[in-house]
PDB file of C-alpha atoms in Angstrom:
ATOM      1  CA  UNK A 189      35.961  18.741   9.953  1.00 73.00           C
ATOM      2  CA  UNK A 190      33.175  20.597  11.512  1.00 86.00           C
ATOM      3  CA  UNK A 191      30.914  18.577  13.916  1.00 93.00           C
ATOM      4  CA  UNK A 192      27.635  16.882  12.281  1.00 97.00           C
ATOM      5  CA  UNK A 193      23.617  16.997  14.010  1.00 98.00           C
ATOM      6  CA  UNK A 194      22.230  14.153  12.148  1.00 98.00           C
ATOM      7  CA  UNK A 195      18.227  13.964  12.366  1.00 98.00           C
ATOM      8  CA  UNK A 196      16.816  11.253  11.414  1.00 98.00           C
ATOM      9  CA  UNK A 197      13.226   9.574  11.350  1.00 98.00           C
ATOM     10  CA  UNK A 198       9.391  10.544  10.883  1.00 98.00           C
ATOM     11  CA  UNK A 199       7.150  13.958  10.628  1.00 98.00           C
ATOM     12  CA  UNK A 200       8.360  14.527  14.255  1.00 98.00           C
ATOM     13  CA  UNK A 201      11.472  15.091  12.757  1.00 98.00           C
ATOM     14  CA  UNK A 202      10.488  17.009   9.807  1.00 98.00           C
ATOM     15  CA  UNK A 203       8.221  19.184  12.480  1.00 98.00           C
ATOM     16  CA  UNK A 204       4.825  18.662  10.864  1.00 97.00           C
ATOM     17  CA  UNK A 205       2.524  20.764  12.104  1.00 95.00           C
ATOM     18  CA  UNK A 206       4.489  23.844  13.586  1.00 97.00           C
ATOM     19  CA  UNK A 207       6.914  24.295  10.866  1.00 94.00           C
ATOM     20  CA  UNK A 208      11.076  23.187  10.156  1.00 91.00           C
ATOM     21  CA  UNK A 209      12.025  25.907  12.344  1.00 95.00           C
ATOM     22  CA  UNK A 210      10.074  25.252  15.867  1.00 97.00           C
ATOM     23  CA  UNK A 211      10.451  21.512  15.595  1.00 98.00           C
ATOM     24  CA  UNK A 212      11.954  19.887  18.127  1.00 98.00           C
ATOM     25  CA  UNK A 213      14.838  18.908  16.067  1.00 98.00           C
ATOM     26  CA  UNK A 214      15.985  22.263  15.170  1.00 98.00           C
ATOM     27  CA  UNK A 215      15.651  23.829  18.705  1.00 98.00           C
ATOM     28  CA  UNK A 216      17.979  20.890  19.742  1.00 98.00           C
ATOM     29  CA  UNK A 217      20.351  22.381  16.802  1.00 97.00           C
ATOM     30  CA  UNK A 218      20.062  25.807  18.233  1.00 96.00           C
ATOM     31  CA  UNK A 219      20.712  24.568  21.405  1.00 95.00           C
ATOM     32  CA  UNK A 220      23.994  23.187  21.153  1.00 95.00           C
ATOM     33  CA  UNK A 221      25.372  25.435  18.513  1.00 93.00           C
ATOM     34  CA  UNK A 222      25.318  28.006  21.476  1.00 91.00           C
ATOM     35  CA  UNK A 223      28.016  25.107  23.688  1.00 89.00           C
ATOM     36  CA  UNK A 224      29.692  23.730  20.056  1.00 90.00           C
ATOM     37  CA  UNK A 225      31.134  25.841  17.674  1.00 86.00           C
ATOM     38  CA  UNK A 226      30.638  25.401  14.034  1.00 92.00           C
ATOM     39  CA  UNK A 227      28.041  22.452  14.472  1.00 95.00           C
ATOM     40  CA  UNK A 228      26.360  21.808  11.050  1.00 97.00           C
ATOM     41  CA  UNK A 229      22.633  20.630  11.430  1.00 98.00           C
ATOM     42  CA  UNK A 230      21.175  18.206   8.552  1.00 98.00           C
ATOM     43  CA  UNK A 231      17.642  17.279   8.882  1.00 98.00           C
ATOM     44  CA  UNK A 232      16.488  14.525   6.811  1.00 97.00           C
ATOM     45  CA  UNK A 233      13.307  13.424   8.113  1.00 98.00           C
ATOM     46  CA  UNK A 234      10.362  12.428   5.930  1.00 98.00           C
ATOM     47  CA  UNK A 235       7.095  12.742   6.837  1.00 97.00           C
ATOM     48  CA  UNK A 236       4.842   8.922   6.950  1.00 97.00           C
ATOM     49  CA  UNK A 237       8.449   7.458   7.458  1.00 98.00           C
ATOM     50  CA  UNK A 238       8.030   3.677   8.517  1.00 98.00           C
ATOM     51  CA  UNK A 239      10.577   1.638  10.534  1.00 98.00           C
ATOM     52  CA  UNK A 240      11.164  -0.760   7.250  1.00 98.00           C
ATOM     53  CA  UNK A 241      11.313   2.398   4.619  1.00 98.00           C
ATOM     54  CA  UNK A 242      14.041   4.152   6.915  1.00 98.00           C
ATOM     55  CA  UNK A 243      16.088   0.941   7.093  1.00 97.00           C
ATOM     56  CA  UNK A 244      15.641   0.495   3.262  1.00 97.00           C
ATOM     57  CA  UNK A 245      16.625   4.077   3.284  1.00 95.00           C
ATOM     58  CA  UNK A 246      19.944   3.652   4.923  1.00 96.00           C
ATOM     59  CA  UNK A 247      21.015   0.863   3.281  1.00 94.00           C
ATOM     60  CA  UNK A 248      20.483   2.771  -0.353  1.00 95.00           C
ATOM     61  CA  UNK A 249      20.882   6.847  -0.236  1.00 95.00           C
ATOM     62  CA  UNK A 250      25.197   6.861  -0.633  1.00 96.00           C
ATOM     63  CA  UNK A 251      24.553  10.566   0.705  1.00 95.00           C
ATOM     64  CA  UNK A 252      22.280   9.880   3.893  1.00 96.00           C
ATOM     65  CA  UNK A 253      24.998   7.357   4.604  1.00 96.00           C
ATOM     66  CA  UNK A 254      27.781   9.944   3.663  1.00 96.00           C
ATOM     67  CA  UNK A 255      26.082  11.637   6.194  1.00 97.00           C
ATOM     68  CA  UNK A 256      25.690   8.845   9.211  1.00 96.00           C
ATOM     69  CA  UNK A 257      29.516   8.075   8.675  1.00 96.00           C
ATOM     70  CA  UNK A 258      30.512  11.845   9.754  1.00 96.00           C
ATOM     71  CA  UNK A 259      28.022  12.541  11.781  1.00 97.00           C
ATOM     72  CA  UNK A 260      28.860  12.950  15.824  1.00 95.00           C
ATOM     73  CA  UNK A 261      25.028  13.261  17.217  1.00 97.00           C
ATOM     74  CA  UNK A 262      21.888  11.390  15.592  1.00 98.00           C
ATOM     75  CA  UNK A 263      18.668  11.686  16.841  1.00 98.00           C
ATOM     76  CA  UNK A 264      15.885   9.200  15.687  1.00 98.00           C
ATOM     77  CA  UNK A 265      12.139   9.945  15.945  1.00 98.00           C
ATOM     78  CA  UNK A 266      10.693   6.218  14.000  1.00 98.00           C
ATOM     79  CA  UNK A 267       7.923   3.761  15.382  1.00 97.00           C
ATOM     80  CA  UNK A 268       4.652   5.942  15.449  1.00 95.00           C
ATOM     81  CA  UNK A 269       3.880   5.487  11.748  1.00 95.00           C
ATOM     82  CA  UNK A 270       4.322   1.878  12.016  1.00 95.00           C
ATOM     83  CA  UNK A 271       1.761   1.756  15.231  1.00 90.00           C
ATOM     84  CA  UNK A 272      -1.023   4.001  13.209  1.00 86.00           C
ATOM     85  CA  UNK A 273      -0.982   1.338   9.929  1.00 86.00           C
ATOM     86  CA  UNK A 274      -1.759  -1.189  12.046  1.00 86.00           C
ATOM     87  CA  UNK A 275      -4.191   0.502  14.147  1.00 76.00           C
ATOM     88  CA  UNK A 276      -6.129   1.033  10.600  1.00 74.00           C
ATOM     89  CA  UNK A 277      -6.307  -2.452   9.582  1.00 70.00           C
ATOM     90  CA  UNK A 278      -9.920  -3.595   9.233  1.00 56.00           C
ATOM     91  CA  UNK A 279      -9.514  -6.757  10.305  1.00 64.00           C
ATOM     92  CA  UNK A 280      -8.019  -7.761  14.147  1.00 69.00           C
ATOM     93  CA  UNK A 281      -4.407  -7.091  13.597  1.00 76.00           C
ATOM     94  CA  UNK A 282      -1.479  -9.306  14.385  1.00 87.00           C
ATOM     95  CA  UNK A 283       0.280  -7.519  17.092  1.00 90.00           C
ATOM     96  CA  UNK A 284       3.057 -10.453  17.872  1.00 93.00           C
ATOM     97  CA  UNK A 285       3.946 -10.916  14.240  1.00 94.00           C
ATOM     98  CA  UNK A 286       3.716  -6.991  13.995  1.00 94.00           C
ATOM     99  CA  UNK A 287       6.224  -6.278  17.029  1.00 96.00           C
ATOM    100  CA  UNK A 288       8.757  -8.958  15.512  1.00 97.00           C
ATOM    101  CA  UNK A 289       8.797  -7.469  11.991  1.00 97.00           C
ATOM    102  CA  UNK A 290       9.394  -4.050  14.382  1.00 97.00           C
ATOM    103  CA  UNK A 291      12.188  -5.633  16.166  1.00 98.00           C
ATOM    104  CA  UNK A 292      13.518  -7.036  12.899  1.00 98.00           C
ATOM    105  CA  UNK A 293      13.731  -3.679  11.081  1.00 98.00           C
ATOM    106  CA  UNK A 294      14.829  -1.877  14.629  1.00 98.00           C
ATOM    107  CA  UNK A 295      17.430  -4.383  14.072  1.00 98.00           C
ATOM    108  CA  UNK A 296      18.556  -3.865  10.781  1.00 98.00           C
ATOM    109  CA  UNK A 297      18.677   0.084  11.312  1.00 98.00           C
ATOM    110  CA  UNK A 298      20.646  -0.141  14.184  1.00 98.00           C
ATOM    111  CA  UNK A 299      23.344  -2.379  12.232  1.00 97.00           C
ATOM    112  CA  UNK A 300      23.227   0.386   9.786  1.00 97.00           C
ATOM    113  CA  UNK A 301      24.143   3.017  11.877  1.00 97.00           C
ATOM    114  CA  UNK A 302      26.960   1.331  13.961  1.00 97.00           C
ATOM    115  CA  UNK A 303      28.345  -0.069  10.588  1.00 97.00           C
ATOM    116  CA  UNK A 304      29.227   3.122   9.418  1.00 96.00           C
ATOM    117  CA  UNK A 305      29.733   4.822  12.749  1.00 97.00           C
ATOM    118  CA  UNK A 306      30.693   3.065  15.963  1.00 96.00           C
ATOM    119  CA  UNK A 307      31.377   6.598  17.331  1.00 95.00           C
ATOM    120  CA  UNK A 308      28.001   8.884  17.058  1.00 96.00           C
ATOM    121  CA  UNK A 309      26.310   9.665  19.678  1.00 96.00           C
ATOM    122  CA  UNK A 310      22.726   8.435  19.054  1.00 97.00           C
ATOM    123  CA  UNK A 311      19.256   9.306  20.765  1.00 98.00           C
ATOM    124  CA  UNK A 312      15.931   7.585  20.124  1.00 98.00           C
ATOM    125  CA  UNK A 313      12.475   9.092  20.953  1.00 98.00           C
ATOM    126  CA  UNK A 314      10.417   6.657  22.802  1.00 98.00           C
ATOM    127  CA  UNK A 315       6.772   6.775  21.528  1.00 97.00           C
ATOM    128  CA  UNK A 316       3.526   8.956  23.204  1.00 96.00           C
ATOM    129  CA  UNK A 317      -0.057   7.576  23.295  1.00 93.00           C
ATOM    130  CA  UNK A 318      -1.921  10.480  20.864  1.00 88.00           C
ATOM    131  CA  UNK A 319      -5.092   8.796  21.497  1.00 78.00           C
ATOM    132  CA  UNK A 320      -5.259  10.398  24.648  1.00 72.00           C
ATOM    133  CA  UNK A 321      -5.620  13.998  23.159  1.00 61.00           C
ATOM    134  CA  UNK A 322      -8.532  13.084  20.752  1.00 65.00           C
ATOM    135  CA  UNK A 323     -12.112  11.614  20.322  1.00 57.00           C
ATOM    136  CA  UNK A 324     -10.477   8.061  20.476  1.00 54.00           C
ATOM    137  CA  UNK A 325      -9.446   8.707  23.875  1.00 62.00           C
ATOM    138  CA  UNK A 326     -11.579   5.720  25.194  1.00 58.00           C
ATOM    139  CA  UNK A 327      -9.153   3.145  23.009  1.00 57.00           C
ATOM    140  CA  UNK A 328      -6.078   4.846  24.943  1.00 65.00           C
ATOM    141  CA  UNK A 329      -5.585   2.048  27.092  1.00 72.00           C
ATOM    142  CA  UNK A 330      -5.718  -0.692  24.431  1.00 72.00           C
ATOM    143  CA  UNK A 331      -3.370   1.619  22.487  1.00 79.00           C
ATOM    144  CA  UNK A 332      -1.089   2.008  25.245  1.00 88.00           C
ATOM    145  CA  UNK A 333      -0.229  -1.567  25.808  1.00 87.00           C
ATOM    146  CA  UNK A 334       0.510  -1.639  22.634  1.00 90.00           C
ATOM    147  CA  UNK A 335       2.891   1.005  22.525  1.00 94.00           C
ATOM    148  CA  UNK A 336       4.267  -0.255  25.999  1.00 95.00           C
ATOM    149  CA  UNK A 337       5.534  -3.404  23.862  1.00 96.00           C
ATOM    150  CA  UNK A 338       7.251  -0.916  21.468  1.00 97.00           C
ATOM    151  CA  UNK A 339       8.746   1.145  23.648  1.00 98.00           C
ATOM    152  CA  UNK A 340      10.081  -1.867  25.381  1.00 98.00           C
ATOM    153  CA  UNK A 341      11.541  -2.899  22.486  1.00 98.00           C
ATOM    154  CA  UNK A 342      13.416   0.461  21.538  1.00 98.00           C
ATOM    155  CA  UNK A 343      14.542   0.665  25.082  1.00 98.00           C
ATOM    156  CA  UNK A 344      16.330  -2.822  23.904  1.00 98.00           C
ATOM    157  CA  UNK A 345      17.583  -1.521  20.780  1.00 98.00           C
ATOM    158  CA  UNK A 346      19.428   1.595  22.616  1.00 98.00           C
ATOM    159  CA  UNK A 347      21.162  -0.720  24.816  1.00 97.00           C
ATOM    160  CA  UNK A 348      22.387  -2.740  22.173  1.00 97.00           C
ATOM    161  CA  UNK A 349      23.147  -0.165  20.093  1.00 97.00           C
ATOM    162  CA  UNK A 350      24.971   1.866  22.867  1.00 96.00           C
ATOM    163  CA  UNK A 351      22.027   4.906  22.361  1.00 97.00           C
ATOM    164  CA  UNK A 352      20.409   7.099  24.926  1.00 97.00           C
ATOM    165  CA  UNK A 353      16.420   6.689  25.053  1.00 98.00           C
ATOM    166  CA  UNK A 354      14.950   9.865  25.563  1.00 98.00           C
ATOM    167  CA  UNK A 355      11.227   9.856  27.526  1.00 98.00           C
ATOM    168  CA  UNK A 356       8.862  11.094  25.239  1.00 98.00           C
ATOM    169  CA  UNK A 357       6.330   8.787  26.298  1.00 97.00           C
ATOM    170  CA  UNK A 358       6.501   9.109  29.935  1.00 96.00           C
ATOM    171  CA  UNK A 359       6.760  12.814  29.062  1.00 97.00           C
ATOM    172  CA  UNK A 360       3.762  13.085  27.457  1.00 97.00           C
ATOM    173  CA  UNK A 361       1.127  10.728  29.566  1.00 94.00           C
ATOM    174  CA  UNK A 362      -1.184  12.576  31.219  1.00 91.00           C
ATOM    175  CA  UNK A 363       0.041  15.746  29.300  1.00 94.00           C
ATOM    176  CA  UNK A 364      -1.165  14.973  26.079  1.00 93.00           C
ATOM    177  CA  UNK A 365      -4.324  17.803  25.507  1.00 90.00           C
ATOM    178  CA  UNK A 366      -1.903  20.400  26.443  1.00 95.00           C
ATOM    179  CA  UNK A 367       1.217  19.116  24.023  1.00 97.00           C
ATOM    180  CA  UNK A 368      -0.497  17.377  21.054  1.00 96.00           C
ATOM    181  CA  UNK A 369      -1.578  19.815  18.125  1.00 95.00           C
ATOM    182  CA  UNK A 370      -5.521  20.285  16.777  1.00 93.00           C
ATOM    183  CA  UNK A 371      -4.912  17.279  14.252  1.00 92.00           C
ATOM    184  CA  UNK A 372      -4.555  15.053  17.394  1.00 91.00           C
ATOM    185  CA  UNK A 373      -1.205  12.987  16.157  1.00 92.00           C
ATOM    186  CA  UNK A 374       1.149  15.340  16.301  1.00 96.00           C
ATOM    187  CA  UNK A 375       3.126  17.641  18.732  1.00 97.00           C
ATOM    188  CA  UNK A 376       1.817  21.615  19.173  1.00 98.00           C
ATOM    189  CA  UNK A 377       4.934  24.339  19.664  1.00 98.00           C
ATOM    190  CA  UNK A 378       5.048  23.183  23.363  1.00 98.00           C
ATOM    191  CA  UNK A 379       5.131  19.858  22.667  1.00 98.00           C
ATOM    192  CA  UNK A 380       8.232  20.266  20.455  1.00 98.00           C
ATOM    193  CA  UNK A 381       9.803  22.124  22.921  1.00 98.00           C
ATOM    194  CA  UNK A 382       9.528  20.040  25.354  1.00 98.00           C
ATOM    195  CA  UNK A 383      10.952  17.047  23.406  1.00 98.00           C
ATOM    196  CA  UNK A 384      13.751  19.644  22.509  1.00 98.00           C
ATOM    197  CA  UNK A 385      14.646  19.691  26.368  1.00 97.00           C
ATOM    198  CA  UNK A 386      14.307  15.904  26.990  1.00 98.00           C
ATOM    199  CA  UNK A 387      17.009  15.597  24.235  1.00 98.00           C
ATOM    200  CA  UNK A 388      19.226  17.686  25.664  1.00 96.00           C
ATOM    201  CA  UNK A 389      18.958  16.415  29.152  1.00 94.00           C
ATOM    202  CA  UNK A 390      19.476  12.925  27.712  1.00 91.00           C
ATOM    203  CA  UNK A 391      22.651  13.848  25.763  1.00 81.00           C
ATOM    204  CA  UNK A 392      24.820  14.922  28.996  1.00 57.00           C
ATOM    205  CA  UNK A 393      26.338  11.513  29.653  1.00 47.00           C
ATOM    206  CA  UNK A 394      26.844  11.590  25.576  1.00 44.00           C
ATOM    207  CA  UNK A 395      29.482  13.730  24.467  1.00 52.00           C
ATOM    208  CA  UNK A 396      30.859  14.164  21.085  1.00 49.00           C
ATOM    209  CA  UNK A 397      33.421  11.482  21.547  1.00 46.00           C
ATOM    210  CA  UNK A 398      35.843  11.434  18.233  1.00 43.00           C
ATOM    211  CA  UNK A 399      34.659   9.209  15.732  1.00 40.00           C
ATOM    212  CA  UNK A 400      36.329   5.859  15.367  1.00 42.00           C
ATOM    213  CA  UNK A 401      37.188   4.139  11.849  1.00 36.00           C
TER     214      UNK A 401
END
């Protein structure tokens, strides 16, 4: 059976913005089908894709999880959407209670994934402060703690879950005007490519290891 690319997650993923072809996702494809032959590339990202709604996802869609079970490399881009609801609550939002219901359906996505594959390889984007690239940029420090407590928390989940973390976060600070697009949120053409080389520096110690059953 021909080697799977599983891509997984949010409009990162999907590459909102620049297009399916010069997301980061698909240069990452196009980057290792030139080292593994006869790698097959699924991308089933959905743009506004929350933590909970992709772990509801993976527990129901028989052929995403077709998918996850043959799948040697998935790459997860899942957090940011979560981060933006709350940041548009009117009222003074519940950060604890909202970084425990992140850690809770972190959890149950990881156990979804190793369930059906304890062999994959699996990468997880951590998240990038956008507020740094747009007229908010005075809330960027409030933001960032925020985002410090859920990238803390998917650093966690890769350990656990025997993934790679890949840098996008640390990546992007201080970087963010030249890498984030003209609707402030999302990644420009650069931006993806960069992510596209983070993700293949951070799948060296990962190699397609044969799948266990």
């Amino acid at each position: 059976m021909d080697p799977i690319y599983l891509a997984l997650g949010d409009s990162l993923t999907t590459g909102y913005g620049v297009g399916p072809f010069y997301g980061f996702a698909s240069l990452y494809f196009h980057s290792l089908s030139q080292k593994i032959p006869h790698l097959s590339y699924f991308n089933q990202g959905v743009n506004g894709l929350t933590t909970s709604e992709l772990a509801e996802q993976l527990q129901a869609n028989s052929r995403l999880q077709s998918l996850m079970a043959q799948a040697r490399l998935i790459t997860l881009t899942i957090g940011s959407n979560d981060v933006l609801h709350l940041a548009r609550k009117a009222i003074t939002p519940n950060i604890p209670a909202f970084l425990n219901r992140f850690e809770t359906d972190m959890g149950q996505v990881g156990q979804s994934l190793r369930l059906l594959n304890q062999g994959a390889s699996i990468q997880i984007a951590s998240l990038y402060n956008p507020l740094r690239a747009g007229p908010y940029r005075d809330y960027a420090s409030q933001g960032q703690a925020l985002l410090d407590e859920a990238n803390a928390i998917l650093k966690h989940w890769a350990q656990h879950h025997r993934a790679a973390l890949v840098p996008v976060g640390r990546a992007f600070r201080g970087q963010e005007s030249l890498l984030i697009g003209p609707d402030q949120v999302h990644p420009n053409e650069r931006g993806h490519a960069l992510m596209a080389s983070l993700f293949a520096r951070a799948a060296k110690p990962y190699k397609f290891t044969p799948l266990r059953r």
